[in-house]
mmCIF file of C-alpha atoms in Angstrom:
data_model
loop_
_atom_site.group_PDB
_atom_site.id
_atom_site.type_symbol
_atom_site.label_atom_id
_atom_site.label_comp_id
_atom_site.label_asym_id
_atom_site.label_seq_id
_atom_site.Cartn_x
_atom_site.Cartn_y
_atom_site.Cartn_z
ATOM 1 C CA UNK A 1 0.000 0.000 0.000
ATOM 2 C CA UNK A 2 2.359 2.610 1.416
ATOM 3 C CA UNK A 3 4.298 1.647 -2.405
ATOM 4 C CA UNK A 4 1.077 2.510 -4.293
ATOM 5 C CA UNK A 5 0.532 5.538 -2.789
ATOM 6 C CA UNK A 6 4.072 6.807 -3.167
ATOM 7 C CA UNK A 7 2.977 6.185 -6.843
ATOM 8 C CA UNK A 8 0.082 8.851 -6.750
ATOM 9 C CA UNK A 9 1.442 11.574 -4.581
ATOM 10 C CA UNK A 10 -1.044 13.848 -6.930
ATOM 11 C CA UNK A 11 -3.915 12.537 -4.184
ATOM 12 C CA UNK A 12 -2.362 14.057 -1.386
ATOM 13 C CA UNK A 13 -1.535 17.532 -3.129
ATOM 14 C CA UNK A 14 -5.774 17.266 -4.351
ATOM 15 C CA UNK A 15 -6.170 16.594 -0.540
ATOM 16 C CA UNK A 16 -4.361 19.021 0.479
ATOM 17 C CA UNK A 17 -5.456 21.463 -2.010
ATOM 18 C CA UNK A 18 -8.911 21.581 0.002
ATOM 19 C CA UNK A 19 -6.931 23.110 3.289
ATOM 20 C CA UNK A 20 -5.554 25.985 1.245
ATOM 21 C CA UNK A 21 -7.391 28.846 0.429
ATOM 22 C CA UNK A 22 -4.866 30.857 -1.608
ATOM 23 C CA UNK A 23 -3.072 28.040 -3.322
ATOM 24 C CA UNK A 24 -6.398 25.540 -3.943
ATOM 25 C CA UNK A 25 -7.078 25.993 -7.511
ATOM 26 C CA UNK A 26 -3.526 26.034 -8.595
ATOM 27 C CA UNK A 27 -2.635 23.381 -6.779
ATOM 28 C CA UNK A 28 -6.114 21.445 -7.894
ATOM 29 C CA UNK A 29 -5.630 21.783 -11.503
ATOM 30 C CA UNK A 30 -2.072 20.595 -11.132
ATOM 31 C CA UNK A 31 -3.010 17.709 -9.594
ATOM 32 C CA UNK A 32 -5.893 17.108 -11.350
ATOM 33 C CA UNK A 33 -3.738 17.254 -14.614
ATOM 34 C CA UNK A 34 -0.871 14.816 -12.958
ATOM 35 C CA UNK A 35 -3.860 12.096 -12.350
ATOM 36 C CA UNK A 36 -5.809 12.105 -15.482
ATOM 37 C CA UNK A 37 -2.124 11.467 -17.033
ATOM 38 C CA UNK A 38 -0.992 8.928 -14.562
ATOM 39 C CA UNK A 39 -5.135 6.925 -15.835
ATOM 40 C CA UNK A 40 -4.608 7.598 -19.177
ATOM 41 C CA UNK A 41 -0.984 5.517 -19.048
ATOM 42 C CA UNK A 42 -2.448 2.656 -17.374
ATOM 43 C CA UNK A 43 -3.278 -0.319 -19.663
ATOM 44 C CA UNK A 44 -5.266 -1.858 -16.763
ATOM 45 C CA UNK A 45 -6.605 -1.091 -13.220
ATOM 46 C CA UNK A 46 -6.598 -3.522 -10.384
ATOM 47 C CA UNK A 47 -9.817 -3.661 -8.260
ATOM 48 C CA UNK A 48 -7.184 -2.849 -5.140
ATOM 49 C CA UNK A 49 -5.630 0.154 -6.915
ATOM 50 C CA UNK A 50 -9.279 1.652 -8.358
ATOM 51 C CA UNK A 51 -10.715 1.399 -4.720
ATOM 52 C CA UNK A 52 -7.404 2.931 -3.173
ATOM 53 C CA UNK A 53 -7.736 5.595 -6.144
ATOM 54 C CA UNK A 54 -11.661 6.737 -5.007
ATOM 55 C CA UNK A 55 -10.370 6.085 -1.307
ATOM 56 C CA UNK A 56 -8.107 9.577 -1.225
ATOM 57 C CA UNK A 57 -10.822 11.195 -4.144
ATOM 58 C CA UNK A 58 -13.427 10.872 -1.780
ATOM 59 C CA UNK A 59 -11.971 12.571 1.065
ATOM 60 C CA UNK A 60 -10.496 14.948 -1.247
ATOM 61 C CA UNK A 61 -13.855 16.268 -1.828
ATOM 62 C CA UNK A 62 -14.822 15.786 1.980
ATOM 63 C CA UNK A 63 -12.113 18.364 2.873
ATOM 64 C CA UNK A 64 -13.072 21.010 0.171
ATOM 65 C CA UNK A 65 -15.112 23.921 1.004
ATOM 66 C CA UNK A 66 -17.117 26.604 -0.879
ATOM 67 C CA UNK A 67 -19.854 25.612 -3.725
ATOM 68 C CA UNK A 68 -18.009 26.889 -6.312
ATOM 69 C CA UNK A 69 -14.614 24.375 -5.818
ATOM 70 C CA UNK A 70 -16.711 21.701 -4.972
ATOM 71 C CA UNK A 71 -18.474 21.640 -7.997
ATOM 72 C CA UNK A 72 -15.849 21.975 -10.150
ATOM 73 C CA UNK A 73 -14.345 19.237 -8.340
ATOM 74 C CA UNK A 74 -17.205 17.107 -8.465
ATOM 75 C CA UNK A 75 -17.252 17.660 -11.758
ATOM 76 C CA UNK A 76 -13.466 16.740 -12.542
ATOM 77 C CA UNK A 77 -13.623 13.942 -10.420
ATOM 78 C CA UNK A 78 -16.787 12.425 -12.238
ATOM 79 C CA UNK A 79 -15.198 12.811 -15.566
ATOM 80 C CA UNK A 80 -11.964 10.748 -14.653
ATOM 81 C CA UNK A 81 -13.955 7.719 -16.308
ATOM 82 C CA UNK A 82 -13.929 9.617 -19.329
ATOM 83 C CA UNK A 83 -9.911 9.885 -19.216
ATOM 84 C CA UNK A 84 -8.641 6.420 -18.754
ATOM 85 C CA UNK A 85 -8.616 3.946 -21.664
ATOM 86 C CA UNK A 86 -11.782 2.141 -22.408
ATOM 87 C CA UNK A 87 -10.328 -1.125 -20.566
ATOM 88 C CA UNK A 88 -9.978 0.725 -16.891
ATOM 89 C CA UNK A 89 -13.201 3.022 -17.458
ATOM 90 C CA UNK A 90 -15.278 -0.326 -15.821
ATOM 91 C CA UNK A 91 -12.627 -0.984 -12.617
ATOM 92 C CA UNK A 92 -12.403 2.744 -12.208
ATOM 93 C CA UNK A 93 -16.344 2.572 -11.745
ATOM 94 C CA UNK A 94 -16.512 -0.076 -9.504
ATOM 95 C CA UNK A 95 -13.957 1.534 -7.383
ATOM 96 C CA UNK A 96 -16.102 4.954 -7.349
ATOM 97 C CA UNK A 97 -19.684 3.160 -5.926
ATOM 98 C CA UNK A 98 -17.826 0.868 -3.808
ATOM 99 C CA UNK A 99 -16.327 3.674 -1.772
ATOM 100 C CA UNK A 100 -19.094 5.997 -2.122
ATOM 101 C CA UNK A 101 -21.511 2.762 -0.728
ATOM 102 C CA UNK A 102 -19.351 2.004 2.056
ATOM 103 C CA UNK A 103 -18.736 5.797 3.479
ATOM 104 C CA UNK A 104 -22.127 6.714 2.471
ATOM 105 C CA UNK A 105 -23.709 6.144 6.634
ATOM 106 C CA UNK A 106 -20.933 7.925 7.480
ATOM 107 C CA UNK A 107 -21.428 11.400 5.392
ATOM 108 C CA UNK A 108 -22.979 14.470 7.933
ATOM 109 C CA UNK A 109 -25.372 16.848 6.667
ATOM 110 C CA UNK A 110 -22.924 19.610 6.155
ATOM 111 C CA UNK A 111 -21.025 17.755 3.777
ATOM 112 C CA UNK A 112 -24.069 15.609 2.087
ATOM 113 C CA UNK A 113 -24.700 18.027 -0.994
ATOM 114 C CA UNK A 114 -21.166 18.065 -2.550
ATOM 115 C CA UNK A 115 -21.612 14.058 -2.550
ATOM 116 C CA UNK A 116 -25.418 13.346 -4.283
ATOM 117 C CA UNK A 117 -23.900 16.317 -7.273
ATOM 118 C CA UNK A 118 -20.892 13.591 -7.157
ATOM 119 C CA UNK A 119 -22.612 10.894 -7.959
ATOM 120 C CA UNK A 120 -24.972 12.809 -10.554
ATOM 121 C CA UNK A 121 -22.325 13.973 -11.969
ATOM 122 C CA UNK A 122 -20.335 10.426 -11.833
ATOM 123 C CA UNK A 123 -23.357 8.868 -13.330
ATOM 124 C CA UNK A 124 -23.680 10.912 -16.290
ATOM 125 C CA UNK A 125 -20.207 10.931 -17.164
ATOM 126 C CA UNK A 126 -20.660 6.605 -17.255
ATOM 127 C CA UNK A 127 -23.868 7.507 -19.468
ATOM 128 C CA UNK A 128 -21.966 9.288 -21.525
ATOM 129 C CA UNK A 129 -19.024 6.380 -21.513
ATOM 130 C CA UNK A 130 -21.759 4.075 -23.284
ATOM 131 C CA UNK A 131 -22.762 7.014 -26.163
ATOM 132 C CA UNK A 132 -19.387 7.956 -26.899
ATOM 133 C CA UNK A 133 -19.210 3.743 -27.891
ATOM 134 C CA UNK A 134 -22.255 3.740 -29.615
ATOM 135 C CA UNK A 135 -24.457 2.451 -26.532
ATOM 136 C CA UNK A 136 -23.190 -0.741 -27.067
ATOM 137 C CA UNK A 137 -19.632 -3.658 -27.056
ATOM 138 C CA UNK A 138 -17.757 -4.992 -24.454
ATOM 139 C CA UNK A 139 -17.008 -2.159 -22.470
ATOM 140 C CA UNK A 140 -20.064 -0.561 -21.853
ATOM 141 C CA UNK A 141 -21.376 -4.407 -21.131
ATOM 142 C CA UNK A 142 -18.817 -4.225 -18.256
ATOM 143 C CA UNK A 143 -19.826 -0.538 -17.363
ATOM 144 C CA UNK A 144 -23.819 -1.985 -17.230
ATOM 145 C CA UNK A 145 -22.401 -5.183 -14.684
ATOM 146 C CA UNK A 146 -20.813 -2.126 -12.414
ATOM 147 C CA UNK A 147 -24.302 -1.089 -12.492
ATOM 148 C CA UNK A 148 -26.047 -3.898 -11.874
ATOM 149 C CA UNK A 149 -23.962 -4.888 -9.057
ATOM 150 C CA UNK A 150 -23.217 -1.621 -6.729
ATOM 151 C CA UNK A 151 -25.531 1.171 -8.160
ATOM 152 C CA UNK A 152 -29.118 -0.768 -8.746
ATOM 153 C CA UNK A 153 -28.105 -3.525 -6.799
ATOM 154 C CA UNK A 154 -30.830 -5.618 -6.106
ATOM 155 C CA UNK A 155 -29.819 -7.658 -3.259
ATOM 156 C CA UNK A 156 -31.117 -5.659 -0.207
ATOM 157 C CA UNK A 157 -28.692 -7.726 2.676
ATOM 158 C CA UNK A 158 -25.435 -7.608 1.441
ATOM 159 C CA UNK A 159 -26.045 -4.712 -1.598
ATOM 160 C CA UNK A 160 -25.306 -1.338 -1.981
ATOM 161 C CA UNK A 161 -26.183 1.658 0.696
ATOM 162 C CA UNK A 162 -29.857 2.330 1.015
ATOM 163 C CA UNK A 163 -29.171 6.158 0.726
ATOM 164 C CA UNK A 164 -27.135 5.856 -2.176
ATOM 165 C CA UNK A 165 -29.582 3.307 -3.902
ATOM 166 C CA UNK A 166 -32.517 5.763 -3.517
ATOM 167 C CA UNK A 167 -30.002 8.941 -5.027
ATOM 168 C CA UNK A 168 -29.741 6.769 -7.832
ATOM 169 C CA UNK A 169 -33.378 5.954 -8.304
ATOM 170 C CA UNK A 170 -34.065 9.511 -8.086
ATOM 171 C CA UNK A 171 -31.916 11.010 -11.035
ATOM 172 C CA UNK A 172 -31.263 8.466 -12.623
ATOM 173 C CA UNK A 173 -33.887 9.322 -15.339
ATOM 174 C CA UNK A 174 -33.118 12.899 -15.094
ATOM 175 C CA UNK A 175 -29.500 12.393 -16.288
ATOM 176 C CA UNK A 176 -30.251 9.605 -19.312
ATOM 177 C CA UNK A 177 -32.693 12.600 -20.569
ATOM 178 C CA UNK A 178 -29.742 15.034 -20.315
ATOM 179 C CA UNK A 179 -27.081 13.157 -21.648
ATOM 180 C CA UNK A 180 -29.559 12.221 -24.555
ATOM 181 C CA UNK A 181 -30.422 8.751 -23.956
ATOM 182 C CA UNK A 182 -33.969 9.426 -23.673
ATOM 183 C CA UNK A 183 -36.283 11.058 -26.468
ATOM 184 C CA UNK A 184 -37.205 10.469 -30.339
ATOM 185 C CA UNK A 185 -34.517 9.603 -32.713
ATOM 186 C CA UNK A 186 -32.383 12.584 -34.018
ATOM 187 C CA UNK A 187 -33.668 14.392 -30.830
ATOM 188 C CA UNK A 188 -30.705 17.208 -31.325
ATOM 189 C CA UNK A 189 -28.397 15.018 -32.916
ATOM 190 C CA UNK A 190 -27.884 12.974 -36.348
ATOM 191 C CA UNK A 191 -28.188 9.164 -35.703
ATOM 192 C CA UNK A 192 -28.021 6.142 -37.845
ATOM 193 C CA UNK A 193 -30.853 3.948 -37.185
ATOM 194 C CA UNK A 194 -28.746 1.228 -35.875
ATOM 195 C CA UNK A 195 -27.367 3.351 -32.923
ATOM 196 C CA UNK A 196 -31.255 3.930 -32.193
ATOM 197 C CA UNK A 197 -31.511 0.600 -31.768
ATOM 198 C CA UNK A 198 -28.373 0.354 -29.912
ATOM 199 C CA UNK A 199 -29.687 3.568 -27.442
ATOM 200 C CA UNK A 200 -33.073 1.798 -27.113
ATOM 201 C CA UNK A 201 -31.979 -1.630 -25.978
ATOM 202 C CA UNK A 202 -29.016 0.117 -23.555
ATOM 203 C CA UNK A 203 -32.000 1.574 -21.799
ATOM 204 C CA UNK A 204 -34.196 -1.269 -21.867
ATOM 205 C CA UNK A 205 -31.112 -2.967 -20.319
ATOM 206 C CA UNK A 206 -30.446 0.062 -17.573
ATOM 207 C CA UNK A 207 -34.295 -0.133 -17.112
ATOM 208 C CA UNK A 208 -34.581 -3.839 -16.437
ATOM 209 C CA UNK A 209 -32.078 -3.006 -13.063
ATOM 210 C CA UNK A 210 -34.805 -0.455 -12.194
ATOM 211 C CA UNK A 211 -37.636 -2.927 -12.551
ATOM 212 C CA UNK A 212 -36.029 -5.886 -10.480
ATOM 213 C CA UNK A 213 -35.919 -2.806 -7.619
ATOM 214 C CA UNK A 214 -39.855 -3.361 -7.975
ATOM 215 C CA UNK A 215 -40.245 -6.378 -6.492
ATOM 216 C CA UNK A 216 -37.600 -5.339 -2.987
ATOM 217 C CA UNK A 217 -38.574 -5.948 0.490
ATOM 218 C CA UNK A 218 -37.720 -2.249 1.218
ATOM 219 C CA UNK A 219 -40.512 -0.032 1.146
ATOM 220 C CA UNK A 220 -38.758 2.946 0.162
ATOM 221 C CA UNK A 221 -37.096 0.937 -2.628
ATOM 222 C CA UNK A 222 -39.609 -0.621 -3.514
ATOM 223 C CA UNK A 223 -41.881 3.017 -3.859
ATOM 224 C CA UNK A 224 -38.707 4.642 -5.575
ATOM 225 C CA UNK A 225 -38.155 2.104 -8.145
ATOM 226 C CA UNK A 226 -41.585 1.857 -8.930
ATOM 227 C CA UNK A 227 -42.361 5.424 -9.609
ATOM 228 C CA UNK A 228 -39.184 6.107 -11.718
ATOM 229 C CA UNK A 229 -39.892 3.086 -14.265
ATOM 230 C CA UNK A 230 -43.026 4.263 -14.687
ATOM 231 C CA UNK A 231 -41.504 7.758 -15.854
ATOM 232 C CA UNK A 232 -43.530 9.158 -18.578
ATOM 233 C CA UNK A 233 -39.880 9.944 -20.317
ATOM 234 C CA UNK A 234 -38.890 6.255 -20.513
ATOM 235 C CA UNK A 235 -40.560 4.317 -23.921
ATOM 236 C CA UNK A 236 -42.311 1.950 -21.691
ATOM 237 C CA UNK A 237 -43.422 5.006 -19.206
ATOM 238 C CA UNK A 238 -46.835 5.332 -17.945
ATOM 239 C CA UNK A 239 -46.378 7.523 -14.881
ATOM 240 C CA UNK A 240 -49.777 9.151 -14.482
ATOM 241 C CA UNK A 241 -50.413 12.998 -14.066
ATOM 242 C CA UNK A 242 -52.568 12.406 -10.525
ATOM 243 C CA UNK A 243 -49.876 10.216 -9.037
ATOM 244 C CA UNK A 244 -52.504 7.353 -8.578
ATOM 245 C CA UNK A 245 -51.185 4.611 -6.402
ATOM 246 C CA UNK A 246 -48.682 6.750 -4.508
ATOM 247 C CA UNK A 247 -49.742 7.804 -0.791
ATOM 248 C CA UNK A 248 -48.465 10.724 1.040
ATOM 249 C CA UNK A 249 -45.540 8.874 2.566
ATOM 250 C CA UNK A 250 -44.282 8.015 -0.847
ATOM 251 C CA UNK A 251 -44.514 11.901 -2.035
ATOM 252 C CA UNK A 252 -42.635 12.572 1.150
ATOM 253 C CA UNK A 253 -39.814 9.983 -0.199
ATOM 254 C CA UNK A 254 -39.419 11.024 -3.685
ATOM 255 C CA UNK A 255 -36.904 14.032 -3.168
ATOM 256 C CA UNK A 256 -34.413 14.468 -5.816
ATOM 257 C CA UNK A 257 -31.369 15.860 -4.865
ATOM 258 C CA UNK A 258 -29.635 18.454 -5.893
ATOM 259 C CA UNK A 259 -31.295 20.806 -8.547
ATOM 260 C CA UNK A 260 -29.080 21.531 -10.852
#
């Protein structure tokens, strides 16, 4: 370990950028700069060395103050997936919801914000990771198994964060409509009709995650997942205007996030 992070001394200068007001965004960008160089080098990422990686990100973040750095952070930060070559873009993924899942109980309310525009902003950048390969192939297969295991993770004993789960049911529409998943073919862009095809059956494949979230023992999952597949945005959606079958407790549950 102690080798490894000799290897990335660019996390402790990010880190450390967060303490120091006059030097931060110097010091940030240099960093910053000196990381998505070291990713873009790699021709693979170990499991061990992705979760170390998101390990000093994470508090990185948690030690920067001020809206304006923290959203440019959580911006550059989400993006890194967008840097590396194709092969690490899954393991670098994996690493980013693992640690996110595991600190997630420990986050206060002070710091709480910065985080959900993280993983918005994470998530979108891996939506874009699929459209920049054509929706489709063998790593944006991989990217959709990251998913599947430690973002819409089904398995409500040993699976991801319930906080973090429900984030992700929340926006998780939101940002496949922004990052032009969502919406009739040519929607502000020329497409073949093959990537149509290839859009349509990556979202039928993101939504099929969503719709196994139906069926949880957890209430609030259970609600969550329920209302977002039914999204009147999605091809299948049905949601209806008058919010039939949702009580008051399920309004009360279906805050979402940060409005960007």
């Amino acid at each position: 370990m102690a080798a490894a992070e000799a290897q990335m001394p660019f996390i402790k200068n990010l880190a450390s950028s967060a303490k120091t007001p006059t030097t931060d965004r110097k010091l940030r960008t240099q960093s910053l700069a000196t990381l998505q160089t070291y990713l873009s080098s790699r021709t693979g990422l170990p499991a061990a060395d992705a979760l170390k990686l998101w390990t000093g990100l994470y508090y990185a973040l948690w030690m920067t103050d001020r809206p304006r750095p923290q959203q440019a952070l959580a911006a550059d930060l989400a993006n890194l997936v967008l840097d590396v070559p194709a092969a690490c873009a899954a393991p670098l993924a994996s690493g980013f919801w693992s640690v996110l899942s595991r600190q997630w109980a420990s986050i206060d309310a002070l710091r709480m914000d910065k985080f959900l525009l993280l993983v918005r902003r994470a998530f979108a950048a891996q939506v874009r990771f699929a459209r920049g390969r054509a929706w489709a192939g063998e790593q944006v297969d991989r990217m959709l198994d990251v998913w599947r295991r430690l973002a819409f993770d089904a398995d409500d004993e040993d699976g991801v964060s319930l906080g973090l789960r429900l984030h992700v049911l929340d926006l998780w529409v939101d940002e496949l409509e922004r990052e032009k998943a969502l919406g009739p073919a040519g929607d502000g862009e020329d497409e073949e009709e093959d990537d149509v095809a290839a859009r349509d059956e990556w979202v039928r494949r993101v939504g099929d995650m969503v719709d196994a979230l139906r069926a949880s023992p957890v209430k609030s999952v259970r609600n969550r997942a329920s209302e977002s597949y039914a999204d009147e945005r999605l091809p299948w959606g049905t949601r209806e205007s008058d919010g039939e079958g949702q009580g008051e407790e399920d309004e009360d549950e279906g805050w979402g996030g940060i409005d960007d």
